[in-house]
Coordinates of C-alpha atoms in Angstrom, one line a residue:
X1 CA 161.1 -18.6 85.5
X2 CA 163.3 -14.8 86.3
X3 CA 159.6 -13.5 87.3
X4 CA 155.8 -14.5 87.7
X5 CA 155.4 -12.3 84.4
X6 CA 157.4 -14.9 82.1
X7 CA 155.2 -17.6 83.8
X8 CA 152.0 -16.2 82.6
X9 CA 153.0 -15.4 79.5
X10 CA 154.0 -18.3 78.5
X11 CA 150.4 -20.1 79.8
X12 CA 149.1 -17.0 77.6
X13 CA 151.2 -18.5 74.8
X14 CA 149.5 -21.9 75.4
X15 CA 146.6 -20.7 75.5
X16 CA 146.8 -18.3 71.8
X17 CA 148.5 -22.1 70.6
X18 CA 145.7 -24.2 71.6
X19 CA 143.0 -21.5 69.3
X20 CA 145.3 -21.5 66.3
X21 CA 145.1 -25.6 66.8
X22 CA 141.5 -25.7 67.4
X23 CA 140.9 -23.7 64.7
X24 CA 143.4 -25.3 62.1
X25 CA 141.9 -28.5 63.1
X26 CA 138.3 -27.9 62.1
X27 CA 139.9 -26.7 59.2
X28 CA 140.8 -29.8 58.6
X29 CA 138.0 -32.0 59.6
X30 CA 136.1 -29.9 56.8
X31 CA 138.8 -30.8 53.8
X32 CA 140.6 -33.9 55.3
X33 CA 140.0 -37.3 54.0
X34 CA 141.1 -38.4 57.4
X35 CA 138.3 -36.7 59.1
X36 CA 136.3 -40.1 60.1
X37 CA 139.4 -41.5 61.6
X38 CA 140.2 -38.2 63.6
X39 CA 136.6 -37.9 64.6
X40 CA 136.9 -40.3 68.0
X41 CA 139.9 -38.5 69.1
X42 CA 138.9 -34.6 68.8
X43 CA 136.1 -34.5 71.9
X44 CA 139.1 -35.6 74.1
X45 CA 141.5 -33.2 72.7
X46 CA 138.6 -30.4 72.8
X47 CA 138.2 -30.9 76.4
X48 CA 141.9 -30.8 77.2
X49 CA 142.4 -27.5 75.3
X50 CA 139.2 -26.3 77.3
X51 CA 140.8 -27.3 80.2
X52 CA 143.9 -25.7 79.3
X53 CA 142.3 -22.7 78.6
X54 CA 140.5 -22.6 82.1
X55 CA 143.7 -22.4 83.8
X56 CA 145.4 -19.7 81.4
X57 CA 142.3 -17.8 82.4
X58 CA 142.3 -18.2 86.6
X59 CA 146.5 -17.8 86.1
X60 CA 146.0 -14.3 84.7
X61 CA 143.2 -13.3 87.1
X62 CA 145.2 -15.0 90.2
X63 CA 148.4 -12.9 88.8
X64 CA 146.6 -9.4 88.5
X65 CA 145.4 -10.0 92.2
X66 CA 148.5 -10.6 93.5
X67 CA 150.1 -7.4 91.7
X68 CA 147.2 -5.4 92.9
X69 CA 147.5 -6.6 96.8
X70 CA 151.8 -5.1 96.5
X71 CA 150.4 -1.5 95.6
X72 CA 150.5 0.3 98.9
X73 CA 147.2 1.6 99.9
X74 CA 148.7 5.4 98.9
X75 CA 146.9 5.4 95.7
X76 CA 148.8 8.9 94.2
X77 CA 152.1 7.1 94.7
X78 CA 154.2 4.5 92.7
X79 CA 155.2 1.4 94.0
X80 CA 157.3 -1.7 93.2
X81 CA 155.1 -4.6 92.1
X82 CA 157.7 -7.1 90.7
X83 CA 158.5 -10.1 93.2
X84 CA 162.2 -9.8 93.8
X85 CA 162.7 -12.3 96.8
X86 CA 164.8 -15.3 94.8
X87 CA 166.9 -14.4 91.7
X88 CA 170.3 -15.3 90.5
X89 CA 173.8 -13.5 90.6
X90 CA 176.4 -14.8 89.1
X91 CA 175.6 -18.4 88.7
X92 CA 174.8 -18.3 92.6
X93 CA 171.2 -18.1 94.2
X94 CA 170.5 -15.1 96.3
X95 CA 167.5 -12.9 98.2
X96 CA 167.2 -9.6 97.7
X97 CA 166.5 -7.0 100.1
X98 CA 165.6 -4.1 100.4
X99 CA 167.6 -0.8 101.7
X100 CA 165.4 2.3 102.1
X101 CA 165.8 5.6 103.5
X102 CA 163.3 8.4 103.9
X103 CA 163.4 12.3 103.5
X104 CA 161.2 14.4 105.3
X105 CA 161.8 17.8 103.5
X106 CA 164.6 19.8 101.8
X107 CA 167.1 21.5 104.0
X108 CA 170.6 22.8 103.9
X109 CA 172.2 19.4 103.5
X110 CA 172.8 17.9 99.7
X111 CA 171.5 14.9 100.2
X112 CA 173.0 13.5 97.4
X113 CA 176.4 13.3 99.1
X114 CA 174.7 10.6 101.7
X115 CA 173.0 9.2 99.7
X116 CA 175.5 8.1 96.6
X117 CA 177.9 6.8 99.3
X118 CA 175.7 4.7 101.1
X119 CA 174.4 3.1 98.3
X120 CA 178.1 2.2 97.3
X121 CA 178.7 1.0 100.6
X122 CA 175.7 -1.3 100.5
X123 CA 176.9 -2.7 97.2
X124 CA 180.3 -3.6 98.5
X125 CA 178.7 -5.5 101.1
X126 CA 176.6 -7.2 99.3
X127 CA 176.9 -10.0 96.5
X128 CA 178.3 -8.2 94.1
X129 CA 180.9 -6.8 96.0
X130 CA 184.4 -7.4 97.4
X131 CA 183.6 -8.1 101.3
X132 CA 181.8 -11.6 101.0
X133 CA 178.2 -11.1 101.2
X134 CA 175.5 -13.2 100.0
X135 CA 172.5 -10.9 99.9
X136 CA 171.7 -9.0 96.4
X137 CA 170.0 -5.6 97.5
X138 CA 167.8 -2.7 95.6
X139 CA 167.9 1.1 97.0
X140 CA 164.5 2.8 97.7
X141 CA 163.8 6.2 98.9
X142 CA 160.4 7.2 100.9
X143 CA 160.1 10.7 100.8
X144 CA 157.4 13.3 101.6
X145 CA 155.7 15.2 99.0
X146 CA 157.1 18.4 100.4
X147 CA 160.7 17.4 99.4
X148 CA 160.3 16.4 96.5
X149 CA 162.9 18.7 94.8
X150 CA 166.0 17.4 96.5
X151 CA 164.5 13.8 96.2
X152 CA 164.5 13.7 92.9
X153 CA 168.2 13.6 92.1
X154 CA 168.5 9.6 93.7
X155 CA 166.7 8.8 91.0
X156 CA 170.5 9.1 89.1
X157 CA 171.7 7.1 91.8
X158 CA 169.5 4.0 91.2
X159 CA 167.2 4.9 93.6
X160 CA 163.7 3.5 93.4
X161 CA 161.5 6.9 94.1
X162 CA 158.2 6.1 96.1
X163 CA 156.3 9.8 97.0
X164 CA 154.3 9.1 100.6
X165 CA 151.7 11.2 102.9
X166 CA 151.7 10.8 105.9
X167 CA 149.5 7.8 106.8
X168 CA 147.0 9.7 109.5
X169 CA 145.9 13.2 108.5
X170 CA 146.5 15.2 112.0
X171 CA 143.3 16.5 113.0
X172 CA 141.9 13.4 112.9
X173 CA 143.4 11.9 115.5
X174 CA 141.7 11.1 118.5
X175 CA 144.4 12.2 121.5
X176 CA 144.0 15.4 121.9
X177 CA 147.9 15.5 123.5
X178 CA 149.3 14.0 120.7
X179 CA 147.0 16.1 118.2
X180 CA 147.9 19.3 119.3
X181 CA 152.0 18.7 119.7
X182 CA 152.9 15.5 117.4
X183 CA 153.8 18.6 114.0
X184 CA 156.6 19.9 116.9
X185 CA 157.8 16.6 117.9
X186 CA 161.2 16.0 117.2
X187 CA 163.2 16.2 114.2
X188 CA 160.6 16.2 111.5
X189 CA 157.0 16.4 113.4
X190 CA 154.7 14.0 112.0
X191 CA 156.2 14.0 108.7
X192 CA 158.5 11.1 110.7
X193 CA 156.3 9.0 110.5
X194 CA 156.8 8.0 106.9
X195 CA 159.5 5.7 107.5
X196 CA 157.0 3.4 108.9
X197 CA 156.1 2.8 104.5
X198 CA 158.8 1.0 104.6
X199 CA 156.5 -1.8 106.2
X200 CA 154.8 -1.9 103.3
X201 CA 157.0 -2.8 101.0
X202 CA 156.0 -6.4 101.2
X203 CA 157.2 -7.4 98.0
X204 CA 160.6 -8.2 99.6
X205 CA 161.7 -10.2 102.7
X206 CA 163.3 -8.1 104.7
X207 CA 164.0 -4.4 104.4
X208 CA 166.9 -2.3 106.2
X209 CA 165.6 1.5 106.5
X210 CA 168.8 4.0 107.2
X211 CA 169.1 7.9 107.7
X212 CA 171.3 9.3 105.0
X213 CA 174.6 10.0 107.3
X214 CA 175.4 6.1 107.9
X215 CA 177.6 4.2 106.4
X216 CA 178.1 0.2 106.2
X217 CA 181.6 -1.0 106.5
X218 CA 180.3 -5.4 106.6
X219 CA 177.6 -7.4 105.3
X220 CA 174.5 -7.4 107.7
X221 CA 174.1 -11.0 106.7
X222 CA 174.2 -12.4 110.1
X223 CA 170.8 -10.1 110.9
X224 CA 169.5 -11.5 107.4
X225 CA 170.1 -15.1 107.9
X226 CA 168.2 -14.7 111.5
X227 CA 165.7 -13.9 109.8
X228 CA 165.1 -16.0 107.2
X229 CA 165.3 -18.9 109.4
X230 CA 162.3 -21.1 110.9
X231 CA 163.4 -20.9 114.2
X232 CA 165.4 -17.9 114.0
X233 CA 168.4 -19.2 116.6
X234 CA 171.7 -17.8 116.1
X235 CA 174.2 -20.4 116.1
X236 CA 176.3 -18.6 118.6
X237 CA 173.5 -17.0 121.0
X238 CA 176.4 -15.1 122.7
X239 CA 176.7 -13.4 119.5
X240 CA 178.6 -10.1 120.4
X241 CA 176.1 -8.3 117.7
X242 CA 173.3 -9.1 120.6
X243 CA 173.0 -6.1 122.9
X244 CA 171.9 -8.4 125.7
X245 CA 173.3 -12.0 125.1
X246 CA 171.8 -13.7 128.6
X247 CA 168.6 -12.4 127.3
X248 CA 166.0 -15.1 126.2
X249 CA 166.1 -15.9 122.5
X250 CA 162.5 -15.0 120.5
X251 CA 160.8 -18.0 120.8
X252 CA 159.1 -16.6 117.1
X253 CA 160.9 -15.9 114.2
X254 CA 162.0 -12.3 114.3
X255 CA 160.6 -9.4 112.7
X256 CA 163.0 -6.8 113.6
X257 CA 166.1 -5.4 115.1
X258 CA 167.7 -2.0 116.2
X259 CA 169.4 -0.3 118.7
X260 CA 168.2 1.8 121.7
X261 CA 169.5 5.5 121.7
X262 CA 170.3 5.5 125.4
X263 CA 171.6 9.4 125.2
X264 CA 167.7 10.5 125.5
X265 CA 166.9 9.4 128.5
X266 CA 167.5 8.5 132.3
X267 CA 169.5 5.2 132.9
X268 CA 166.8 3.5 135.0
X269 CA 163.6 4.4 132.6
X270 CA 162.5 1.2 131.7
X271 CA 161.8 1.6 127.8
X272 CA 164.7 2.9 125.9
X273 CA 164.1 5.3 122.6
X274 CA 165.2 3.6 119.4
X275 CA 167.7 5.2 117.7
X276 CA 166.2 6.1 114.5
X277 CA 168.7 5.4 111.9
X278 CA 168.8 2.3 112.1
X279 CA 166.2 -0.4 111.9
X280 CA 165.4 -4.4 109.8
X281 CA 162.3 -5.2 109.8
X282 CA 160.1 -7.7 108.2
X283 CA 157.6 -5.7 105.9
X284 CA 154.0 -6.3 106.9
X285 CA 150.8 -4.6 106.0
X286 CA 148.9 -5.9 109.2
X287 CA 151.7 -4.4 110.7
X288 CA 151.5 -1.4 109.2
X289 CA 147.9 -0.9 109.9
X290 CA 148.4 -1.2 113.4
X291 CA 150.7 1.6 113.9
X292 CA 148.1 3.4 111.5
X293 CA 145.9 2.3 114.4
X294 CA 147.6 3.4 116.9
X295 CA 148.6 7.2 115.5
X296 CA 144.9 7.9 115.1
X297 CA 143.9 6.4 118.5
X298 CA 146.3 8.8 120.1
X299 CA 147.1 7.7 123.3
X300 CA 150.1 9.8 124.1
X301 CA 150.0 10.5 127.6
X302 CA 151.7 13.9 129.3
X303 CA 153.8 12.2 132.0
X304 CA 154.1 8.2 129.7
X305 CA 154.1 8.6 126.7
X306 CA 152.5 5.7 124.5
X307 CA 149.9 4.3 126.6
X308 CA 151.4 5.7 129.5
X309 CA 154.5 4.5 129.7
X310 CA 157.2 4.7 126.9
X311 CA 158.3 8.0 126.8
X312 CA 157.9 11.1 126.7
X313 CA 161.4 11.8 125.3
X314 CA 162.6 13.3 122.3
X315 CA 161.2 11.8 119.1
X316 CA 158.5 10.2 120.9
X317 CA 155.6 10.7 119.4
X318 CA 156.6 9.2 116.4
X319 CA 159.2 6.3 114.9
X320 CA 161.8 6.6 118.0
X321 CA 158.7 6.2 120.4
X322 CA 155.8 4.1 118.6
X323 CA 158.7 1.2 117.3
X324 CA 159.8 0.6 121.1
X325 CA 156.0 0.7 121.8
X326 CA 155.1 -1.8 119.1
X327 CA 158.1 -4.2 119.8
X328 CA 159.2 -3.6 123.6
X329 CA 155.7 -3.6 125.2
X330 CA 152.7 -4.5 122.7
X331 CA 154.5 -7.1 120.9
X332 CA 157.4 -8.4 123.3
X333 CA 159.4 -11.9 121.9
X334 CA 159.6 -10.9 118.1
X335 CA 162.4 -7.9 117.8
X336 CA 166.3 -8.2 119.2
X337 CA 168.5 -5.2 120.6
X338 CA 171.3 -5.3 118.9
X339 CA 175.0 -3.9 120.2
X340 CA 175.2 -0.3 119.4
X341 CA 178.9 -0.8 119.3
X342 CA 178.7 -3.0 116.3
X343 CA 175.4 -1.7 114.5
X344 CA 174.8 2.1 114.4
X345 CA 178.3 2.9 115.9
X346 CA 177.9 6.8 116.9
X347 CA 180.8 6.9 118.9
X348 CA 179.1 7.9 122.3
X349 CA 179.6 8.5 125.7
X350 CA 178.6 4.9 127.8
X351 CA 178.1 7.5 130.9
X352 CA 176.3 10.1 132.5
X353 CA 179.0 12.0 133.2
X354 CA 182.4 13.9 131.0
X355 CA 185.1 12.0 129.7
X356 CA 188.5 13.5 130.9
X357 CA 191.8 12.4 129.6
X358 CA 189.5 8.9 128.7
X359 CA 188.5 8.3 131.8
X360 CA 184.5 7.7 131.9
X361 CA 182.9 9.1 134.5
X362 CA 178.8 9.0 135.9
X363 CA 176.3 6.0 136.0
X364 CA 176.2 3.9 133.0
X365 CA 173.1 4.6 131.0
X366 CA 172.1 1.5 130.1
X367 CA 171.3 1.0 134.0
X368 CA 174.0 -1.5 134.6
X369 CA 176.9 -1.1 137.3
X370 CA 179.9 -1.6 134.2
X371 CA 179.4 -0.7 130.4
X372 CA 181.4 -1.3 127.4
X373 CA 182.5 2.1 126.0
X374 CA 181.7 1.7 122.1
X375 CA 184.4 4.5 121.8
X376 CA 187.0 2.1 122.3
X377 CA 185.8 -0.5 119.9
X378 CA 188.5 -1.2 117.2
X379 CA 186.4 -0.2 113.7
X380 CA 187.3 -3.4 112.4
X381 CA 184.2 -4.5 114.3
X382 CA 182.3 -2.0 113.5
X383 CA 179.6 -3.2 110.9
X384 CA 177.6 0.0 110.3
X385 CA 178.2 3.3 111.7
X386 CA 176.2 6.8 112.0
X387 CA 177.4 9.9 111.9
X388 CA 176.1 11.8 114.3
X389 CA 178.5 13.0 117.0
X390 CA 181.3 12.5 114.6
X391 CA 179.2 15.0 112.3
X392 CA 178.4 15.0 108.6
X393 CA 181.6 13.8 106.9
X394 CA 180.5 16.8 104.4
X395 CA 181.7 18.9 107.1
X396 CA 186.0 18.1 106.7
X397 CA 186.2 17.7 110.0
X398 CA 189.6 16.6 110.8
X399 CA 189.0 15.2 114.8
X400 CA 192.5 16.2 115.1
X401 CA 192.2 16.1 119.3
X402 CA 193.8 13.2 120.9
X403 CA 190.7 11.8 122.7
X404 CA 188.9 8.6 122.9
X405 CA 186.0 9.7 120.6
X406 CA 187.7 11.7 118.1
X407 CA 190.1 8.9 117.7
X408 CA 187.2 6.4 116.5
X409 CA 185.8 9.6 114.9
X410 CA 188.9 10.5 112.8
X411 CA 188.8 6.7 111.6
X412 CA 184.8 6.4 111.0
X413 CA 185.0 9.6 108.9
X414 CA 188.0 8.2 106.8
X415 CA 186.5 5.4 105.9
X416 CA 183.5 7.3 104.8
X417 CA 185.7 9.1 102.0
X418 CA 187.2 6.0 101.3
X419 CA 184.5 4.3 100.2
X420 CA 183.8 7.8 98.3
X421 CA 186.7 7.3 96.7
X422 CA 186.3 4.0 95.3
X423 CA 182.8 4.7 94.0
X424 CA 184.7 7.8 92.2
X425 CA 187.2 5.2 91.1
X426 CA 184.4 2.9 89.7
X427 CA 183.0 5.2 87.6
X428 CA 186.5 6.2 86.0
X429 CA 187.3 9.2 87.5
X430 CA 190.4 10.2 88.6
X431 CA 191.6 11.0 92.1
X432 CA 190.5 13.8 94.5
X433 CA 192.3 17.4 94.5
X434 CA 191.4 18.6 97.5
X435 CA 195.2 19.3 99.5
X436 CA 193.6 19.3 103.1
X437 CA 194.3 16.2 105.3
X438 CA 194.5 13.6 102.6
X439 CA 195.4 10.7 104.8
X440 CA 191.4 11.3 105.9
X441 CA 190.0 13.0 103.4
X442 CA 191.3 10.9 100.2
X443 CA 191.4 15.1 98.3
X444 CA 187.5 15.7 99.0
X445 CA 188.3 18.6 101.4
X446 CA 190.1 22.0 100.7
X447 CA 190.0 23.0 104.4
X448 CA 187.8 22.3 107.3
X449 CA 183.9 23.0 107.1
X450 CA 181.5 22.4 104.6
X451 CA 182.7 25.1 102.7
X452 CA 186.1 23.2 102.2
X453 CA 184.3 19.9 100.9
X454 CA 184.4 18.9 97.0
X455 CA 180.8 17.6 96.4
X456 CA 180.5 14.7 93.9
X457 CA 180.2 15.7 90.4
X458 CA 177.3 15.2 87.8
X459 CA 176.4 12.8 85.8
X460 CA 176.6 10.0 88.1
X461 CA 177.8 7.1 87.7
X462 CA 180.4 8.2 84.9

């Protein structure tokens, strides 16, 4: 059956089949010359239409239940009930998965631009695309009540809208540290925290939340299939994807991976921030609860942070400090680092100190004595990347110095408008005008600056 629906309808359709019979066959035993020769059979056929009927009954009330435990426990916001987890494409099987991101409130940025080019970068990794993945996918965006305005637009991307609160209401919330400080705290105070929903969207396997500004150049099937597995063994466990390769494999199936953002904080502190544009995770409501849990317990210490002792660093009090919390020191053997080099690419610094002529200098940050420099990576490698220190691709900037990041930076950005331009292609329209640095660009910048960027046209999609 495509969906548990067609199931039950059709036991519904038994069920309306086996009344019309029952009562076209007492019809008959009342008119029928036959009826003395039907009579031994009908108390057997009675009881297996009852029986029938019995299990129509508990199907439909086992069906509503299991649609009622996928609504997220935010009652004022819509949800996706349908099971999506097997379905077919193509003639071949698949698993769909989800690929959310979240908005906070409306600023300065169209968030459109992001957000229609990530989505056609997800499709072209995925099966019904051109670079070979196996994974069918469906878009979702969380967002805060507050930015509402500027959400509403994905909608004409194929964006599935769901409108969260934040799950703690501040003054409730027992630490009086965090309490008082958690609405300044990094980029988006406690409104942050709503990318923790995407825990509960439980009616997929997997779920891969993004910011806006990142791009994906390859499947992310590798991180998918790990998952899926019993054992969850990678059959090369000196994967170069794997941050730490000499590191013990989860002895669990895993439930998440990410990357550290090793910019925010001293090489030797022992839990890393996660970068927070980046994370798969396996959706849970017990899960999700627990964070809940631990928000209103508050224990945000001044000098460590999260039960004294990830953080404090920037982002802290919410998703860059409570997912390292969760998975680095609450709930060790169930999450893998992966290589920021490959996953997240941002095209940063390995070392404490300046870069001159593309010589690295200062301790490497990830505490070790030698580093990789992810600047030096060849993209082909490169699986997704974020744009942060190569800035908003929006912004036409060129990266026209000849230095080791705005090298990689130059490249990164032109493959964002690349895939720009063939999602501008796929919906028939013809080529960019914009004269400025085309060989980058593909004609979606006039000049540098955002003020020189073409944005994408309405309607969408045509």
């Amino acid at each position: 059956f495509s969906s548990a629906g067609d199931f039950f309808e059709r036991e519904r359709g038994y069920l309306a089949r086996a009344v019309t019979m029952v009562r076209i066959s007492g019809h008959q035993h009342r008119r029928s010359p036959w009826f003395k020769i039907a009579l031994p059979i009908h108390p057997v056929l009675i009881f297996v239409l009852l029986l029938i009927g019995i299990y129509a009954v508990v199907a439909l009330f086992s069906y509503e239940a299991i649609v009622s435990s996928s609504t997220s426990i935010n009652s004022n916001a819509p949800s996706i009930t349908t099971s999506v987890h097997q379905k077919q494409v193509g003639g071949k099987d698949t698993t769909t998965v989800a690929f959310a991101v979240s908005v906070t409130g409306c600023g300065k940025d169209p968030i459109t631009e992001g957000a229609a080019v990530l989505k056609h970068s997800i499709h072209r990794a995925s099966i019904h695309g051109t670079l070979g993945g196996m994974f069918d996918y469906q878009m979702v965006v969380i967002y805060h009540p507050s930015a509402e305005e500027c959400t509403m637009p994905l909608k004409d991307l194929g964006y599935t809208l769901l409108k969260r609160e934040v799950f703690v209401k501040v003054p409730e919330i027992q630490g009086d540290f965090l309490r008082e400080r958690i609405e300044h705290n990094g980029c988006c105070g406690e409104k942050e925290l709503i990318k923790l929903e995407a825990y509960t969207l439980t009616e997929f396997p997997i779920v891969v939340h993004l910011d806006l500004d990142v791009l994906v150049l390859k499947p992310l099937d590798e991180l998918f299939l790990w998952m899926l597995t019993s054992a969850g063994n990678p059959s090369s466990p000196n994967s170069p994807s794997i941050m730490w390769p000499d590191k013990a494999w989860p002895s669990q199936p895993i439930n998440a991976f990410y990357t550290m953002d090793y910019n925010m904080v001293r090489p030797k502190t022992k839990y890393k921030p996660v970068q927070g544009g980046f994370l798969v995770l396996r959706p849970s409501m017990e899960v999700y609860k627990e964070f809940q849990s631990i928000v209103l317990k508050g224990d945000f210490r001044v000098t460590g942070g999260w039960g004294g002792v990830v953080g404090p660093f920037y982002g802290s009090m919410t998703f860059q400090g409570l997912i390292p919390y969760y998975y680095e020191y609450l709930h060790p053997n169930q999450s893998v680092e992966l290589s920021r080099c490959i996953y997240n690419q941002m095209a940063d610094n390995p070392r404490t100190g300046r870069t001159v002529n593309d010589k690295v200098q200062g301790d490497c940050r990830v505490g070790t004595e030698e580093c990789e420099d992810c600047r030096s990576r060849p993209i082909e490698d490169v699986i997704t990347t974020h744009y942060t220190l190569c800035q908003k691709p929006w912004t036409c900037n060129p990266h026209s110095q000849n230095a080791i990041q705005h090298r990689l930076c130059r490249k990164l950005t032109a493959e964002w408008f690349k895939v720009r331009s063939e999602m501008e292609q796929s919906w028939g329209r013809p080529a960019g005008t914009g004269a400025y640095h085309t060989q980058n660009f593909h004609g979606y910048c006039k000049s540098a600056g955002s003020s020189g960027y073409i944005p994408i046209a309405k309607p969408y999609g045509l």
